[in-house]
Short mmCIF file of C-alpha atoms in Angstrom, two decimals:
data_model
loop_
_atom_site.label_atom_id
_atom_site.label_comp_id
_atom_site.label_asym_id
_atom_site.label_seq_id
_atom_site.Cartn_x
_atom_site.Cartn_y
_atom_site.Cartn_z
CA MET A 1 141.98 58.21 106.33
CA SER A 2 140.60 55.73 108.90
CA LYS A 3 142.88 54.35 111.57
CA PRO A 4 143.64 50.61 111.64
CA ASP A 5 141.72 48.53 114.16
CA LEU A 6 143.55 48.12 117.46
CA VAL A 7 142.07 44.62 117.97
CA LYS A 8 141.24 41.96 115.42
CA LEU A 9 139.91 38.42 115.69
CA THR A 10 142.38 35.62 114.94
CA ASP A 11 142.40 31.84 115.33
CA ALA A 12 144.26 32.30 118.63
CA GLY A 13 142.01 35.04 120.01
CA LEU A 14 141.70 38.82 120.18
CA TYR A 15 144.98 40.25 118.82
CA CYS A 16 146.50 43.73 118.92
CA GLU A 17 148.88 43.65 115.96
CA GLN A 18 150.41 47.07 116.72
CA GLY A 19 151.39 45.94 120.23
CA ASP A 20 151.92 42.26 119.32
CA PHE A 21 149.87 40.87 122.21
CA TYR A 22 146.63 38.97 122.69
CA ILE A 23 143.78 39.46 125.14
CA ASP A 24 142.44 36.27 126.79
CA PRO A 25 143.75 34.04 123.95
CA TRP A 26 142.32 30.54 123.56
CA ARG A 27 145.46 29.19 121.85
CA PRO A 28 149.02 29.47 123.30
CA VAL A 29 150.70 32.77 122.32
CA GLY A 30 153.76 34.79 123.28
CA HIS A 31 152.19 37.65 125.23
CA ALA A 32 148.72 37.38 126.78
CA ILE A 33 146.82 40.06 128.69
CA ILE A 34 144.31 38.32 130.97
CA THR A 35 141.06 39.98 132.04
CA HIS A 36 140.32 37.51 134.87
CA ALA A 37 140.99 34.00 136.16
CA HIS A 38 137.94 32.11 134.85
CA ALA A 39 139.05 29.17 132.73
CA ASP A 40 137.57 30.43 129.46
CA HIS A 41 139.64 33.63 129.74
CA ALA A 42 142.83 32.48 131.51
CA ARG A 43 144.23 29.48 129.69
CA PRO A 44 147.65 27.90 130.29
CA GLY A 45 150.46 27.62 127.77
CA ASN A 46 151.30 31.26 127.04
CA THR A 47 154.88 32.54 127.29
CA LYS A 48 154.07 35.72 129.23
CA TYR A 49 151.00 37.01 131.05
CA LEU A 50 149.90 40.48 132.13
CA ALA A 51 147.07 40.85 134.67
CA ALA A 52 145.72 43.02 137.46
CA ARG A 53 147.73 42.72 140.68
CA SER A 54 144.72 41.97 142.91
CA GLY A 55 144.00 38.81 140.93
CA GLU A 56 147.51 37.35 140.92
CA ARG A 57 146.85 34.63 143.52
CA LEU A 58 143.75 33.46 141.69
CA LEU A 59 145.57 33.46 138.36
CA ARG A 60 148.49 31.46 139.74
CA SER A 61 146.02 28.90 141.13
CA ARG A 62 144.73 28.40 137.57
CA LEU A 63 147.94 28.43 135.50
CA GLU A 64 151.13 26.37 135.39
CA PRO A 65 153.27 26.87 138.56
CA THR A 66 156.12 28.43 136.59
CA ALA A 67 153.94 30.85 134.61
CA SER A 68 155.59 34.22 133.92
CA ILE A 69 153.02 36.71 135.22
CA GLN A 70 153.56 40.47 135.24
CA THR A 71 151.00 42.37 137.30
CA VAL A 72 149.99 46.02 137.36
CA GLU A 73 147.74 48.13 139.53
CA TYR A 74 144.44 49.29 138.11
CA GLY A 75 145.03 52.47 136.09
CA GLU A 76 148.79 51.96 135.78
CA THR A 77 149.89 52.55 132.18
CA LEU A 78 152.39 50.48 130.21
CA ASP A 79 153.82 51.11 126.75
CA ILE A 80 153.82 47.87 124.80
CA ASN A 81 155.40 48.36 121.38
CA GLY A 82 153.93 51.84 121.12
CA VAL A 83 150.45 50.97 122.44
CA ARG A 84 149.43 52.47 125.79
CA VAL A 85 147.86 49.70 127.87
CA SER A 86 146.06 49.97 131.22
CA LEU A 87 143.70 47.74 133.21
CA HIS A 88 140.55 48.99 134.92
CA PRO A 89 138.14 47.26 137.35
CA ALA A 90 135.44 45.15 135.72
CA GLY A 91 133.51 44.33 138.93
CA HIS A 92 133.16 40.68 137.83
CA VAL A 93 135.39 38.66 140.21
CA LEU A 94 138.51 39.42 142.25
CA GLY A 95 141.18 40.90 139.95
CA SER A 96 138.88 41.20 136.93
CA ALA A 97 139.83 43.94 134.52
CA GLN A 98 138.79 45.78 131.41
CA VAL A 99 141.70 46.38 129.03
CA ARG A 100 142.15 49.92 127.71
CA LEU A 101 144.31 50.35 124.60
CA GLU A 102 145.35 53.71 123.15
CA LYS A 103 147.39 54.52 120.05
CA ASP A 104 147.49 57.79 118.07
CA GLY A 105 144.57 59.14 120.09
CA GLU A 106 142.31 56.14 119.35
CA VAL A 107 140.98 54.30 122.44
CA TRP A 108 139.60 50.76 122.56
CA VAL A 109 138.28 49.00 125.66
CA ILE A 110 137.88 45.22 125.91
CA SER A 111 135.47 44.41 128.75
CA GLY A 112 136.09 40.71 129.39
CA ASP A 113 133.16 39.93 131.73
CA TYR A 114 131.69 42.64 133.96
CA LYS A 115 128.89 43.74 136.26
CA THR A 116 128.18 47.18 137.69
CA GLU A 117 126.57 46.39 141.07
CA ASP A 118 129.07 47.08 143.88
CA GLU A 119 129.99 44.24 146.22
CA MET A 120 132.80 43.45 148.63
CA THR A 121 134.67 40.61 146.88
CA CYS A 122 136.19 42.72 144.11
CA ALA A 123 136.86 46.29 143.04
CA SER A 124 133.85 48.19 141.70
CA PHE A 125 133.31 48.50 137.95
CA GLU A 126 134.90 51.58 136.40
CA LEU A 127 133.33 53.19 133.35
CA VAL A 128 136.08 53.81 130.77
CA PRO A 129 135.22 56.16 127.89
CA CYS A 130 136.42 54.91 124.50
CA HIS A 131 135.95 55.09 120.75
CA THR A 132 135.39 51.32 120.36
CA PHE A 133 133.97 49.09 123.10
CA ILE A 134 134.21 45.28 122.95
CA THR A 135 131.50 43.99 125.26
CA GLU A 136 130.31 40.64 126.51
CA SER A 137 126.59 39.80 126.18
CA THR A 138 126.17 36.71 128.37
CA PHE A 139 122.75 37.94 129.50
CA GLY A 140 122.01 40.14 126.50
CA LEU A 141 118.24 39.67 126.36
CA PRO A 142 115.57 41.91 127.96
CA ILE A 143 114.30 39.06 130.18
CA PHE A 144 117.54 39.11 132.17
CA ARG A 145 117.08 41.75 134.88
CA TRP A 146 118.47 41.23 138.36
CA ASN A 147 117.03 42.10 141.74
CA GLY A 148 119.47 43.84 144.07
CA GLN A 149 121.83 41.43 145.81
CA ALA A 150 120.46 42.34 149.27
CA THR A 151 117.11 40.91 148.17
CA VAL A 152 118.73 37.74 146.86
CA PHE A 153 120.80 37.18 150.02
CA ASP A 154 117.68 37.66 152.12
CA GLU A 155 116.01 34.91 150.07
CA ILE A 156 119.01 32.61 150.58
CA ASN A 157 119.12 33.28 154.33
CA ARG A 158 115.40 32.60 154.73
CA TRP A 159 115.71 29.36 152.73
CA TRP A 160 118.67 28.25 154.88
CA LYS A 161 116.87 29.16 158.14
CA ALA A 162 113.70 27.28 157.11
CA ASN A 163 115.74 24.20 156.23
CA GLN A 164 117.53 24.41 159.57
CA GLU A 165 114.23 24.53 161.43
CA ALA A 166 113.15 21.44 159.47
CA GLY A 167 116.35 19.62 160.44
CA LYS A 168 117.76 19.69 156.90
CA ALA A 169 121.12 20.69 155.51
CA SER A 170 121.13 23.35 152.78
CA LEU A 171 123.23 22.39 149.75
CA LEU A 172 123.83 25.40 147.50
CA PHE A 173 125.54 25.05 144.13
CA GLY A 174 127.43 27.94 142.58
CA TYR A 175 130.50 28.51 140.43
CA ALA A 176 133.64 27.86 142.53
CA LEU A 177 135.43 31.06 141.46
CA GLY A 178 133.54 34.23 142.22
CA LYS A 179 129.98 33.05 142.87
CA ALA A 180 130.86 30.96 145.92
CA GLN A 181 132.83 33.80 147.49
CA ARG A 182 130.08 36.29 146.75
CA ILE A 183 127.62 33.97 148.50
CA LEU A 184 129.95 33.80 151.50
CA SER A 185 130.11 37.60 151.57
CA GLY A 186 126.34 37.92 151.70
CA VAL A 187 124.87 35.09 153.78
CA ASP A 188 124.16 35.42 157.50
CA ALA A 189 126.94 33.31 159.05
CA GLY A 190 125.12 33.49 162.39
CA ILE A 191 122.51 31.00 161.18
CA GLY A 192 124.84 27.99 161.40
CA PRO A 193 128.08 26.38 160.24
CA ILE A 194 129.19 26.72 156.62
CA TYR A 195 130.94 23.85 154.87
CA THR A 196 132.63 23.82 151.46
CA HIS A 197 133.58 21.48 148.64
CA GLY A 198 137.35 21.28 148.02
CA ALA A 199 137.18 23.32 144.80
CA VAL A 200 135.33 26.11 146.61
CA GLU A 201 137.64 26.02 149.64
CA LYS A 202 140.79 26.33 147.49
CA ILE A 203 139.56 29.44 145.71
CA THR A 204 138.09 30.89 148.90
CA GLN A 205 141.48 30.61 150.56
CA ALA A 206 143.06 32.50 147.63
CA TYR A 207 140.50 35.27 148.16
CA ARG A 208 141.33 35.46 151.88
CA GLU A 209 145.07 35.56 151.14
CA SER A 210 144.31 38.45 148.77
CA GLY A 211 142.75 40.41 151.63
CA ILE A 212 139.04 39.67 151.08
CA SER A 213 137.15 39.01 154.34
CA LEU A 214 134.66 36.15 154.04
CA ALA A 215 132.50 34.10 156.41
CA ASN A 216 134.30 31.24 158.17
CA THR A 217 134.13 27.92 156.34
CA THR A 218 135.19 24.34 156.95
CA TYR A 219 136.30 22.02 154.17
CA VAL A 220 134.03 18.95 154.15
CA GLY A 221 137.00 16.66 153.47
CA ALA A 222 138.62 17.74 156.75
CA LEU A 223 135.67 16.62 158.91
CA ALA A 224 135.53 13.44 160.95
CA LYS A 225 133.47 10.55 159.62
CA GLY A 226 129.95 10.66 161.01
CA THR A 227 129.73 14.47 161.19
CA LYS A 228 126.11 15.64 161.20
CA PHE A 229 125.20 18.35 158.69
CA GLY A 230 121.63 19.20 159.71
CA GLY A 231 121.17 22.99 159.89
CA SER A 232 124.35 23.77 158.00
CA LEU A 233 124.96 25.47 154.66
CA ILE A 234 127.16 23.57 152.21
CA ILE A 235 128.55 25.40 149.16
CA ALA A 236 129.66 23.31 146.20
CA PRO A 237 130.40 23.74 142.48
CA PRO A 238 127.80 22.61 139.92
CA SER A 239 129.94 19.59 139.02
CA ALA A 240 129.27 18.11 142.48
CA GLN A 241 125.53 17.83 141.93
CA ALA A 242 124.19 14.26 141.90
CA THR A 243 127.59 12.77 142.74
CA PRO A 244 128.42 10.38 145.61
CA TRP A 245 130.03 13.35 147.40
CA THR A 246 126.56 14.67 148.31
CA ARG A 247 125.35 11.47 150.00
CA VAL A 248 126.96 12.13 153.38
CA PHE A 249 124.83 15.18 154.14
CA GLY A 250 121.65 13.31 155.08
CA THR A 251 118.37 15.09 154.41
CA VAL A 252 119.07 18.15 152.29
CA SER A 253 117.34 20.91 150.41
CA THR A 254 119.20 21.80 147.22
CA ALA A 255 119.50 25.14 145.44
CA PHE A 256 121.41 26.77 142.60
CA ALA A 257 122.71 30.35 142.39
CA SER A 258 123.08 31.68 138.85
CA GLY A 259 121.70 34.27 136.46
CA TRP A 260 120.35 31.36 134.43
CA MET A 261 117.97 30.58 137.31
CA ARG A 262 115.90 33.42 135.89
CA ILE A 263 114.62 30.85 133.35
CA ARG A 264 112.09 28.28 134.57
CA GLY A 265 113.29 25.61 132.12
CA THR A 266 116.85 25.87 133.43
CA ARG A 267 115.66 25.44 137.01
CA ARG A 268 113.67 22.36 136.02
CA ARG A 269 116.64 20.83 134.19
CA LYS A 270 118.90 21.30 137.22
CA SER A 271 116.35 19.48 139.44
CA VAL A 272 116.95 21.62 142.52
CA ASP A 273 114.48 22.76 145.17
CA ARG A 274 115.27 26.47 144.76
CA GLY A 275 116.87 28.75 142.20
CA PHE A 276 118.45 32.03 143.29
CA VAL A 277 118.98 34.60 140.53
CA LEU A 278 122.47 35.81 141.35
CA SER A 279 125.00 36.62 138.63
CA ASP A 280 128.45 38.14 138.36
CA HIS A 281 127.56 39.44 134.89
CA ALA A 282 125.73 42.58 133.82
CA ASP A 283 122.02 42.18 133.16
CA TRP A 284 120.20 43.65 130.16
CA VAL A 285 119.82 47.07 131.76
CA GLU A 286 123.47 47.25 132.85
CA LEU A 287 124.76 46.16 129.44
CA ASN A 288 122.81 48.89 127.69
CA GLN A 289 123.76 51.49 130.28
CA VAL A 290 127.48 50.75 130.03
CA ILE A 291 127.48 50.66 126.23
CA LYS A 292 125.77 54.05 126.12
CA GLU A 293 127.88 55.70 128.80
CA THR A 294 131.24 54.68 127.32
CA GLY A 295 130.37 57.03 124.47
CA ALA A 296 131.70 54.44 122.04
CA GLU A 297 131.16 55.18 118.36
CA ARG A 298 131.53 51.50 117.58
CA VAL A 299 130.54 48.41 119.63
CA ILE A 300 131.75 44.85 119.05
CA VAL A 301 129.84 42.11 120.90
CA THR A 302 131.45 38.86 121.94
CA HIS A 303 130.05 35.86 123.86
CA GLY A 304 126.46 35.36 124.97
CA TYR A 305 123.46 36.56 123.01
CA SER A 306 125.70 38.40 120.55
CA GLY A 307 123.43 38.14 117.51
CA GLU A 308 120.41 39.43 119.42
CA MET A 309 122.47 42.19 121.06
CA VAL A 310 123.91 43.37 117.74
CA ARG A 311 120.44 43.50 116.16
CA TRP A 312 119.14 45.53 119.10
CA LEU A 313 122.04 47.96 119.02
CA LYS A 314 121.64 48.52 115.29
CA GLU A 315 117.91 49.18 115.80
CA ILE A 316 118.75 52.01 118.19
CA GLY A 317 121.37 53.45 115.87
CA VAL A 318 124.60 52.00 117.27
CA ASN A 319 127.38 50.92 114.88
CA ALA A 320 127.55 47.33 116.14
CA SER A 321 129.06 44.04 115.00
CA SER A 322 130.30 40.86 116.67
CA PHE A 323 133.37 38.70 117.18
CA SER A 324 132.86 34.94 117.38
CA THR A 325 135.01 34.02 120.38
CA GLU A 326 135.55 30.93 122.53
CA PHE A 327 134.51 32.68 125.74
CA GLU A 328 131.66 30.96 127.60
CA GLY A 329 130.23 33.47 130.05
CA GLU A 330 128.38 31.97 133.00
CA ARG A 331 128.49 28.17 132.60
CA ASP A 332 127.24 27.31 129.15
CA GLU A 333 125.75 24.03 130.34
CA LEU A 334 123.06 26.04 132.12
CA GLN A 335 122.24 28.31 129.24
CA PRO A 336 118.59 27.91 128.24
CA SER A 337 117.53 27.07 124.72
CA GLN A 338 116.32 29.93 122.56
CA THR A 339 112.79 28.52 122.91
CA GLU A 340 113.02 28.64 126.71
CA ALA A 341 114.38 32.18 126.64
CA ASP A 342 111.75 33.34 124.16
CA SER A 343 108.97 31.83 126.27
CA GLU A 344 109.74 34.06 129.23
CA SER A 345 108.70 37.53 128.26
CA GLU A 346 108.24 39.01 131.70
CA PRO A 347 110.78 39.23 134.55
CA GLU A 348 110.20 36.79 137.35
CA GLY A 349 111.66 36.07 140.78
CA ALA A 350 113.23 32.86 141.99
CA ASP A 351 111.35 29.63 142.57
CA GLN A 352 109.41 29.34 145.77
#
């Protein structure tokens, strides 16, 4: 007799009926387990939250001030209505976690978002063996393959240095939570001063208060009128692009850091001088490697290229299906059209 599923899809989100809790719900519920603090996974309005301890400051910066948040260390096990629950590093952003559920010897793992390349702004991804693996597929196409981050940071540093020598400021757009801090961890702060948009500075401060060492930054809004920005690096969220906020920087070179920069059409649509292929999500190779190494007998694919990923997994003999969730992955507004993605059959570096 088959065992009942430990997680099912409901109108409110991914639900564990046996434990009576949800994972990253998109409607208000009683008990929510949160994989990480990005807005599509950590939504306000729930009665109780459970999350990894290292991400508590970030989570509190995103939720209502009075939110009831219980935190646990990675690997610590709780019994919730007879279901053994533990959180394990996802390597995505600070405090990100995979959720391991176990009941009657059956193990499910819900990945949230993840990447496997080690870096200093969050705990390294931990492979968690399981019977059923629920995986993201934000970059679930073969064209998405990342260069090592040392290569990408070298590209960013050389771009910044060249702009400095030309008397320009370097304005780099990246997601305020996670991407901006990863950029700060990798750039050469000896090149010049680093300034930040308010949204980036707020999250960066939460990282520092959580014990993550990052390059020194100065909030643009705290500077005196007339400050010159030539030679500096300015880090801002995508929403700041083409707004009046950018006019004070004088002559600038603009760039965008995202996995979507792998696609030429996306770079053209963003109208920036450079695109740096840097993502906090697993690429095609990592996704396949993790799915295989979990040993999962069954794989359920959530956001991203879920249809394409399920077809691929079935072709190689994996018992795969999908859940239609409201998770967004890495900024949906940048996601290329299927035509753009299909047109790029070979891996390519960033714009020159």
